[in-house]
Amino acid sequence: MAFLHDLPIADLIANYGYIAIFVIITLESAGVPCPGETVLISSAVYAGSTGNLDIAGVIAAAATAAILGDNLGYWAGRRWGMPLLLRYGHLIALDHGRLKLGQYLFRRHGGKIVFFGRFTAMLRAYAALLAGVNRLDARRFFIFNALGGVTWAASMGLGSYYCGRSIEKVAGPVGLTLLALVIFGGIALWAFVRRHEARLLVKAESAIPGPLA
């Protein structure tokens, strides 16, 4: 238990329990930089070490917060993201055609990004926002978001509960590995798009005809 007292969130967990878990993870999932995974791991270890929290309650609070926060981020991105890009996107080389191409590519691979983004530090706060900006189908988003939130909360929560602090040594490398795969995959996708941009623009226009709203 000593390591918990070295964390600034230790008192929040001890004093506010499930409320602290829910609020912090909701904020992180909505796009506000917060230590959501640290809160989940620490709360699960605290539950296993003291019995003051129930692990089922920890997982339920974390999963609910992850799903709710992601939905807030998704709808914010869907409501305000694209209008801003349509107005100012040209300043960062995102003309109408490229915005439509991004939407087309995200619709094809967005579910994977939403699910696996839950397990990576950099994407956890922004995957839902990007899904909204790129108009990923709401039903598809909800399914992959729910699966990702429940899987993340259950795996990290139970792993921390039974393995204690050692899960942190596993979570870090796993998250970095997934992040590396996402980065290299993104680079490969960027190179592919650059090489085949003209053909993909035609496909995007065919799949999403007319002006973007």
PDB file of C-alpha atoms in Angstrom:
ATOM      1  CA  MET A   1       0.000   0.000   0.000  1.00  0.00           C
ATOM      2  CA  ALA A   2       2.958   2.369   0.415  1.00  0.00           C
ATOM      3  CA  PHE A   3       3.111   3.182  -3.302  1.00  0.00           C
ATOM      4  CA  LEU A   4      -0.455   4.495  -3.253  1.00  0.00           C
ATOM      5  CA  HIS A   5       0.516   7.196  -0.791  1.00  0.00           C
ATOM      6  CA  ASP A   6       3.160   8.415  -3.248  1.00  0.00           C
ATOM      7  CA  LEU A   7       0.428   9.194  -5.789  1.00  0.00           C
ATOM      8  CA  PRO A   8      -1.564  12.451  -5.651  1.00  0.00           C
ATOM      9  CA  ILE A   9      -4.749  10.503  -6.353  1.00  0.00           C
ATOM     10  CA  ALA A  10      -4.375   8.225  -3.325  1.00  0.00           C
ATOM     11  CA  ASP A  11      -6.408  10.470  -1.035  1.00  0.00           C
ATOM     12  CA  LEU A  12      -9.104  10.879  -3.681  1.00  0.00           C
ATOM     13  CA  ILE A  13      -9.500   7.119  -3.939  1.00  0.00           C
ATOM     14  CA  ALA A  14      -9.509   6.634  -0.171  1.00  0.00           C
ATOM     15  CA  ASN A  15     -11.929   9.493   0.519  1.00  0.00           C
ATOM     16  CA  TYR A  16     -14.241   9.452  -2.500  1.00  0.00           C
ATOM     17  CA  GLY A  17     -13.912   5.905  -3.856  1.00  0.00           C
ATOM     18  CA  TYR A  18     -16.170   5.172  -6.816  1.00  0.00           C
ATOM     19  CA  ILE A  19     -17.011   8.858  -7.345  1.00  0.00           C
ATOM     20  CA  ALA A  20     -13.327   9.707  -7.858  1.00  0.00           C
ATOM     21  CA  ILE A  21     -12.938   6.785 -10.274  1.00  0.00           C
ATOM     22  CA  PHE A  22     -15.994   7.810 -12.244  1.00  0.00           C
ATOM     23  CA  VAL A  23     -15.206  11.535 -12.479  1.00  0.00           C
ATOM     24  CA  ILE A  24     -11.519  11.202 -13.418  1.00  0.00           C
ATOM     25  CA  ILE A  25     -12.054   8.511 -16.064  1.00  0.00           C
ATOM     26  CA  THR A  26     -15.054  10.367 -17.506  1.00  0.00           C
ATOM     27  CA  LEU A  27     -12.989  13.537 -17.886  1.00  0.00           C
ATOM     28  CA  GLU A  28     -10.076  11.682 -19.496  1.00  0.00           C
ATOM     29  CA  SER A  29     -12.346   9.873 -21.931  1.00  0.00           C
ATOM     30  CA  ALA A  30     -14.040  13.144 -22.887  1.00  0.00           C
ATOM     31  CA  GLY A  31     -10.681  14.601 -23.923  1.00  0.00           C
ATOM     32  CA  VAL A  32      -9.414  16.215 -20.702  1.00  0.00           C
ATOM     33  CA  PRO A  33      -5.871  15.010 -19.834  1.00  0.00           C
ATOM     34  CA  CYS A  34      -6.331  13.028 -16.618  1.00  0.00           C
ATOM     35  CA  PRO A  35      -4.637   9.914 -15.148  1.00  0.00           C
ATOM     36  CA  GLY A  36      -7.550   7.579 -15.860  1.00  0.00           C
ATOM     37  CA  GLU A  37      -5.573   4.343 -16.113  1.00  0.00           C
ATOM     38  CA  THR A  38      -3.581   5.176 -12.975  1.00  0.00           C
ATOM     39  CA  VAL A  39      -6.840   5.729 -11.103  1.00  0.00           C
ATOM     40  CA  LEU A  40      -8.211   2.383 -12.283  1.00  0.00           C
ATOM     41  CA  ILE A  41      -5.051   0.452 -11.394  1.00  0.00           C
ATOM     42  CA  SER A  42      -4.640   2.170  -8.030  1.00  0.00           C
ATOM     43  CA  SER A  43      -8.306   1.706  -7.111  1.00  0.00           C
ATOM     44  CA  ALA A  44      -8.206  -2.000  -7.977  1.00  0.00           C
ATOM     45  CA  VAL A  45      -5.039  -2.525  -5.919  1.00  0.00           C
ATOM     46  CA  TYR A  46      -6.630  -0.552  -3.074  1.00  0.00           C
ATOM     47  CA  ALA A  47      -9.715  -2.777  -3.268  1.00  0.00           C
ATOM     48  CA  GLY A  48      -7.601  -5.921  -3.136  1.00  0.00           C
ATOM     49  CA  SER A  49      -5.380  -4.667  -0.341  1.00  0.00           C
ATOM     50  CA  THR A  50      -7.928  -3.102   2.011  1.00  0.00           C
ATOM     51  CA  GLY A  51     -11.339  -4.429   1.070  1.00  0.00           C
ATOM     52  CA  ASN A  52     -12.697  -0.876   1.398  1.00  0.00           C
ATOM     53  CA  LEU A  53     -13.804  -0.950  -2.225  1.00  0.00           C
ATOM     54  CA  ASP A  54     -15.454  -3.800  -4.094  1.00  0.00           C
ATOM     55  CA  ILE A  55     -13.624  -4.787  -7.304  1.00  0.00           C
ATOM     56  CA  ALA A  56     -16.931  -5.231  -9.139  1.00  0.00           C
ATOM     57  CA  GLY A  57     -17.830  -1.660  -8.208  1.00  0.00           C
ATOM     58  CA  VAL A  58     -14.424  -0.395  -9.350  1.00  0.00           C
ATOM     59  CA  ILE A  59     -14.791  -2.101 -12.741  1.00  0.00           C
ATOM     60  CA  ALA A  60     -18.396  -0.945 -13.145  1.00  0.00           C
ATOM     61  CA  ALA A  61     -17.510   2.664 -12.311  1.00  0.00           C
ATOM     62  CA  ALA A  62     -14.516   2.630 -14.669  1.00  0.00           C
ATOM     63  CA  ALA A  63     -16.386   1.006 -17.569  1.00  0.00           C
ATOM     64  CA  THR A  64     -19.407   3.295 -17.205  1.00  0.00           C
ATOM     65  CA  ALA A  65     -17.174   6.364 -17.017  1.00  0.00           C
ATOM     66  CA  ALA A  66     -15.138   5.281 -20.040  1.00  0.00           C
ATOM     67  CA  ILE A  67     -18.257   4.733 -22.150  1.00  0.00           C
ATOM     68  CA  LEU A  68     -19.950   7.953 -20.995  1.00  0.00           C
ATOM     69  CA  GLY A  69     -16.818  10.091 -21.401  1.00  0.00           C
ATOM     70  CA  ASP A  70     -16.126   8.715 -24.861  1.00  0.00           C
ATOM     71  CA  ASN A  71     -19.688   9.487 -25.892  1.00  0.00           C
ATOM     72  CA  LEU A  72     -19.311  13.071 -24.699  1.00  0.00           C
ATOM     73  CA  GLY A  73     -16.088  13.404 -26.703  1.00  0.00           C
ATOM     74  CA  TYR A  74     -17.647  11.757 -29.752  1.00  0.00           C
ATOM     75  CA  TRP A  75     -20.699  14.030 -29.859  1.00  0.00           C
ATOM     76  CA  ALA A  76     -18.596  17.139 -29.195  1.00  0.00           C
ATOM     77  CA  GLY A  77     -16.362  16.219 -32.129  1.00  0.00           C
ATOM     78  CA  ARG A  78     -19.354  15.401 -34.304  1.00  0.00           C
ATOM     79  CA  ARG A  79     -21.129  18.670 -33.444  1.00  0.00           C
ATOM     80  CA  TRP A  80     -18.270  21.188 -33.569  1.00  0.00           C
ATOM     81  CA  GLY A  81     -15.210  19.452 -35.036  1.00  0.00           C
ATOM     82  CA  MET A  82     -16.047  19.341 -38.730  1.00  0.00           C
ATOM     83  CA  PRO A  83     -17.487  22.891 -38.961  1.00  0.00           C
ATOM     84  CA  LEU A  84     -14.244  24.235 -37.508  1.00  0.00           C
ATOM     85  CA  LEU A  85     -12.154  22.200 -39.945  1.00  0.00           C
ATOM     86  CA  LEU A  86     -14.297  23.240 -42.902  1.00  0.00           C
ATOM     87  CA  ARG A  87     -13.717  26.847 -41.937  1.00  0.00           C
ATOM     88  CA  TYR A  88     -10.072  26.737 -40.920  1.00  0.00           C
ATOM     89  CA  GLY A  89      -8.776  23.436 -42.306  1.00  0.00           C
ATOM     90  CA  HIS A  90      -7.097  25.126 -45.266  1.00  0.00           C
ATOM     91  CA  LEU A  91      -4.672  26.731 -42.823  1.00  0.00           C
ATOM     92  CA  ILE A  92      -3.230  23.262 -42.098  1.00  0.00           C
ATOM     93  CA  ALA A  93      -3.499  21.884 -45.666  1.00  0.00           C
ATOM     94  CA  LEU A  94      -6.847  20.182 -45.057  1.00  0.00           C
ATOM     95  CA  ASP A  95      -8.984  21.211 -48.003  1.00  0.00           C
ATOM     96  CA  HIS A  96     -12.493  19.876 -48.620  1.00  0.00           C
ATOM     97  CA  GLY A  97     -11.247  16.844 -50.550  1.00  0.00           C
ATOM     98  CA  ARG A  98      -8.789  15.778 -47.870  1.00  0.00           C
ATOM     99  CA  LEU A  99     -11.354  16.227 -45.129  1.00  0.00           C
ATOM    100  CA  LYS A 100     -13.658  13.940 -47.062  1.00  0.00           C
ATOM    101  CA  LEU A 101     -10.805  11.462 -47.538  1.00  0.00           C
ATOM    102  CA  GLY A 102     -10.144  11.436 -43.779  1.00  0.00           C
ATOM    103  CA  GLN A 103     -13.802  10.732 -43.162  1.00  0.00           C
ATOM    104  CA  TYR A 104     -13.772   7.912 -45.712  1.00  0.00           C
ATOM    105  CA  LEU A 105     -10.688   6.248 -44.166  1.00  0.00           C
ATOM    106  CA  PHE A 106     -11.974   6.644 -40.613  1.00  0.00           C
ATOM    107  CA  ARG A 107     -15.266   5.048 -41.559  1.00  0.00           C
ATOM    108  CA  ARG A 108     -13.380   1.989 -42.809  1.00  0.00           C
ATOM    109  CA  HIS A 109     -10.986   1.650 -39.843  1.00  0.00           C
ATOM    110  CA  GLY A 110     -12.574   3.783 -37.132  1.00  0.00           C
ATOM    111  CA  GLY A 111     -13.896   0.863 -35.086  1.00  0.00           C
ATOM    112  CA  LYS A 112     -10.377  -0.505 -34.592  1.00  0.00           C
ATOM    113  CA  ILE A 113      -9.090   2.912 -33.536  1.00  0.00           C
ATOM    114  CA  VAL A 114     -11.875   3.358 -30.983  1.00  0.00           C
ATOM    115  CA  PHE A 115     -11.394  -0.113 -29.475  1.00  0.00           C
ATOM    116  CA  PHE A 116      -7.584  -0.258 -29.323  1.00  0.00           C
ATOM    117  CA  GLY A 117      -7.295   3.445 -28.526  1.00  0.00           C
ATOM    118  CA  ARG A 118      -8.775   2.678 -25.118  1.00  0.00           C
ATOM    119  CA  PHE A 119      -5.564   0.803 -24.242  1.00  0.00           C
ATOM    120  CA  THR A 120      -3.059   3.484 -25.320  1.00  0.00           C
ATOM    121  CA  ALA A 121      -2.291   6.609 -23.304  1.00  0.00           C
ATOM    122  CA  MET A 122      -2.198   9.087 -26.193  1.00  0.00           C
ATOM    123  CA  LEU A 123      -5.315   7.836 -27.963  1.00  0.00           C
ATOM    124  CA  ARG A 124      -7.451   7.158 -24.905  1.00  0.00           C
ATOM    125  CA  ALA A 125      -8.350  10.839 -24.528  1.00  0.00           C
ATOM    126  CA  TYR A 126      -8.788  11.639 -28.233  1.00  0.00           C
ATOM    127  CA  ALA A 127      -9.973   8.561 -30.156  1.00  0.00           C
ATOM    128  CA  ALA A 128     -13.640   9.305 -29.457  1.00  0.00           C
ATOM    129  CA  LEU A 129     -13.216  12.961 -30.398  1.00  0.00           C
ATOM    130  CA  LEU A 130     -11.600  11.963 -33.691  1.00  0.00           C
ATOM    131  CA  ALA A 131     -14.386   9.457 -34.307  1.00  0.00           C
ATOM    132  CA  GLY A 132     -16.922  12.260 -33.938  1.00  0.00           C
ATOM    133  CA  VAL A 133     -15.017  14.684 -36.139  1.00  0.00           C
ATOM    134  CA  ASN A 134     -14.761  12.065 -38.875  1.00  0.00           C
ATOM    135  CA  ARG A 135     -18.414  11.072 -38.587  1.00  0.00           C
ATOM    136  CA  LEU A 136     -17.944   7.430 -37.647  1.00  0.00           C
ATOM    137  CA  ASP A 137     -21.400   5.846 -37.656  1.00  0.00           C
ATOM    138  CA  ALA A 138     -22.906   6.394 -34.192  1.00  0.00           C
ATOM    139  CA  ARG A 139     -24.065   2.798 -33.788  1.00  0.00           C
ATOM    140  CA  ARG A 140     -20.691   1.430 -34.825  1.00  0.00           C
ATOM    141  CA  PHE A 141     -18.965   3.848 -32.475  1.00  0.00           C
ATOM    142  CA  PHE A 142     -21.191   2.835 -29.578  1.00  0.00           C
ATOM    143  CA  ILE A 143     -20.509  -0.892 -30.106  1.00  0.00           C
ATOM    144  CA  PHE A 144     -16.714  -0.567 -30.335  1.00  0.00           C
ATOM    145  CA  ASN A 145     -16.655   2.023 -27.580  1.00  0.00           C
ATOM    146  CA  ALA A 146     -18.659  -0.177 -25.220  1.00  0.00           C
ATOM    147  CA  LEU A 147     -16.540  -3.236 -26.019  1.00  0.00           C
ATOM    148  CA  GLY A 148     -13.345  -1.263 -25.508  1.00  0.00           C
ATOM    149  CA  GLY A 149     -14.506   0.345 -22.263  1.00  0.00           C
ATOM    150  CA  VAL A 150     -15.693  -2.900 -20.678  1.00  0.00           C
ATOM    151  CA  THR A 151     -12.662  -4.903 -21.849  1.00  0.00           C
ATOM    152  CA  TRP A 152     -10.243  -2.218 -20.630  1.00  0.00           C
ATOM    153  CA  ALA A 153     -11.914  -1.808 -17.236  1.00  0.00           C
ATOM    154  CA  ALA A 154     -12.247  -5.555 -16.638  1.00  0.00           C
ATOM    155  CA  SER A 155      -8.745  -6.542 -17.787  1.00  0.00           C
ATOM    156  CA  MET A 156      -6.911  -3.727 -16.030  1.00  0.00           C
ATOM    157  CA  GLY A 157      -9.132  -3.883 -12.956  1.00  0.00           C
ATOM    158  CA  LEU A 158      -8.949  -7.649 -12.419  1.00  0.00           C
ATOM    159  CA  GLY A 159      -5.268  -7.751 -13.338  1.00  0.00           C
ATOM    160  CA  SER A 160      -4.475  -5.055 -10.786  1.00  0.00           C
ATOM    161  CA  TYR A 161      -6.717  -6.604  -8.156  1.00  0.00           C
ATOM    162  CA  TYR A 162      -5.059 -10.027  -8.352  1.00  0.00           C
ATOM    163  CA  CYS A 163      -1.519  -9.042  -9.298  1.00  0.00           C
ATOM    164  CA  GLY A 164      -1.150  -5.879  -7.296  1.00  0.00           C
ATOM    165  CA  ARG A 165       1.430  -3.322  -8.207  1.00  0.00           C
ATOM    166  CA  SER A 166       3.172  -5.627 -10.665  1.00  0.00           C
ATOM    167  CA  ILE A 167       0.409  -4.934 -13.215  1.00  0.00           C
ATOM    168  CA  GLU A 168       1.906  -1.462 -13.687  1.00  0.00           C
ATOM    169  CA  LYS A 169       5.067  -3.082 -15.039  1.00  0.00           C
ATOM    170  CA  VAL A 170       2.922  -4.935 -17.582  1.00  0.00           C
ATOM    171  CA  ALA A 171       0.515  -2.120 -18.442  1.00  0.00           C
ATOM    172  CA  GLY A 172       3.290   0.278 -19.385  1.00  0.00           C
ATOM    173  CA  PRO A 173       5.024  -1.954 -21.956  1.00  0.00           C
ATOM    174  CA  VAL A 174       1.712  -3.182 -23.365  1.00  0.00           C
ATOM    175  CA  GLY A 175       0.482   0.376 -23.787  1.00  0.00           C
ATOM    176  CA  LEU A 176       3.766   1.435 -25.388  1.00  0.00           C
ATOM    177  CA  THR A 177       3.660  -1.557 -27.736  1.00  0.00           C
ATOM    178  CA  LEU A 178       0.115  -0.745 -28.830  1.00  0.00           C
ATOM    179  CA  LEU A 179       1.057   2.908 -29.217  1.00  0.00           C
ATOM    180  CA  ALA A 180       4.059   1.945 -31.368  1.00  0.00           C
ATOM    181  CA  LEU A 181       1.821  -0.231 -33.544  1.00  0.00           C
ATOM    182  CA  VAL A 182      -0.640   2.640 -33.920  1.00  0.00           C
ATOM    183  CA  ILE A 183       2.154   5.088 -34.808  1.00  0.00           C
ATOM    184  CA  PHE A 184       3.805   2.765 -37.347  1.00  0.00           C
ATOM    185  CA  GLY A 185       0.408   1.863 -38.728  1.00  0.00           C
ATOM    186  CA  GLY A 186      -0.395   5.541 -39.042  1.00  0.00           C
ATOM    187  CA  ILE A 187       2.882   6.208 -40.860  1.00  0.00           C
ATOM    188  CA  ALA A 188       2.237   3.318 -43.219  1.00  0.00           C
ATOM    189  CA  LEU A 189      -1.302   4.554 -43.832  1.00  0.00           C
ATOM    190  CA  TRP A 190      -0.024   8.096 -44.456  1.00  0.00           C
ATOM    191  CA  ALA A 191       2.540   6.800 -46.969  1.00  0.00           C
ATOM    192  CA  PHE A 192      -0.119   4.730 -48.706  1.00  0.00           C
ATOM    193  CA  VAL A 193      -2.512   7.687 -48.860  1.00  0.00           C
ATOM    194  CA  ARG A 194       0.178  10.005 -50.238  1.00  0.00           C
ATOM    195  CA  ARG A 195       1.019   7.501 -52.945  1.00  0.00           C
ATOM    196  CA  HIS A 196      -2.568   6.783 -53.900  1.00  0.00           C
ATOM    197  CA  GLU A 197      -4.206  10.062 -52.897  1.00  0.00           C
ATOM    198  CA  ALA A 198      -5.802  10.836 -56.262  1.00  0.00           C
ATOM    199  CA  ARG A 199      -7.422   7.393 -56.521  1.00  0.00           C
ATOM    200  CA  LEU A 200      -8.556   7.493 -52.887  1.00  0.00           C
ATOM    201  CA  LEU A 201     -10.043  10.957 -53.348  1.00  0.00           C
ATOM    202  CA  VAL A 202     -12.205   9.552 -56.143  1.00  0.00           C
ATOM    203  CA  LYS A 203     -13.298   6.668 -53.895  1.00  0.00           C
ATOM    204  CA  ALA A 204     -14.032   9.070 -51.047  1.00  0.00           C
ATOM    205  CA  GLU A 205     -16.142  11.259 -53.302  1.00  0.00           C
ATOM    206  CA  SER A 206     -18.041   8.223 -54.536  1.00  0.00           C
ATOM    207  CA  ALA A 207     -18.638   6.948 -50.991  1.00  0.00           C
ATOM    208  CA  ILE A 208     -19.502  10.401 -49.573  1.00  0.00           C
ATOM    209  CA  PRO A 209     -20.994  12.434 -52.445  1.00  0.00           C
ATOM    210  CA  GLY A 210     -21.750  16.108 -52.147  1.00  0.00           C
ATOM    211  CA  PRO A 211     -20.459  18.751 -49.732  1.00  0.00           C
ATOM    212  CA  LEU A 212     -19.534  17.889 -46.168  1.00  0.00           C
ATOM    213  CA  ALA A 213     -21.959  19.249 -43.602  1.00  0.00           C
TER     214      ALA A 213
END
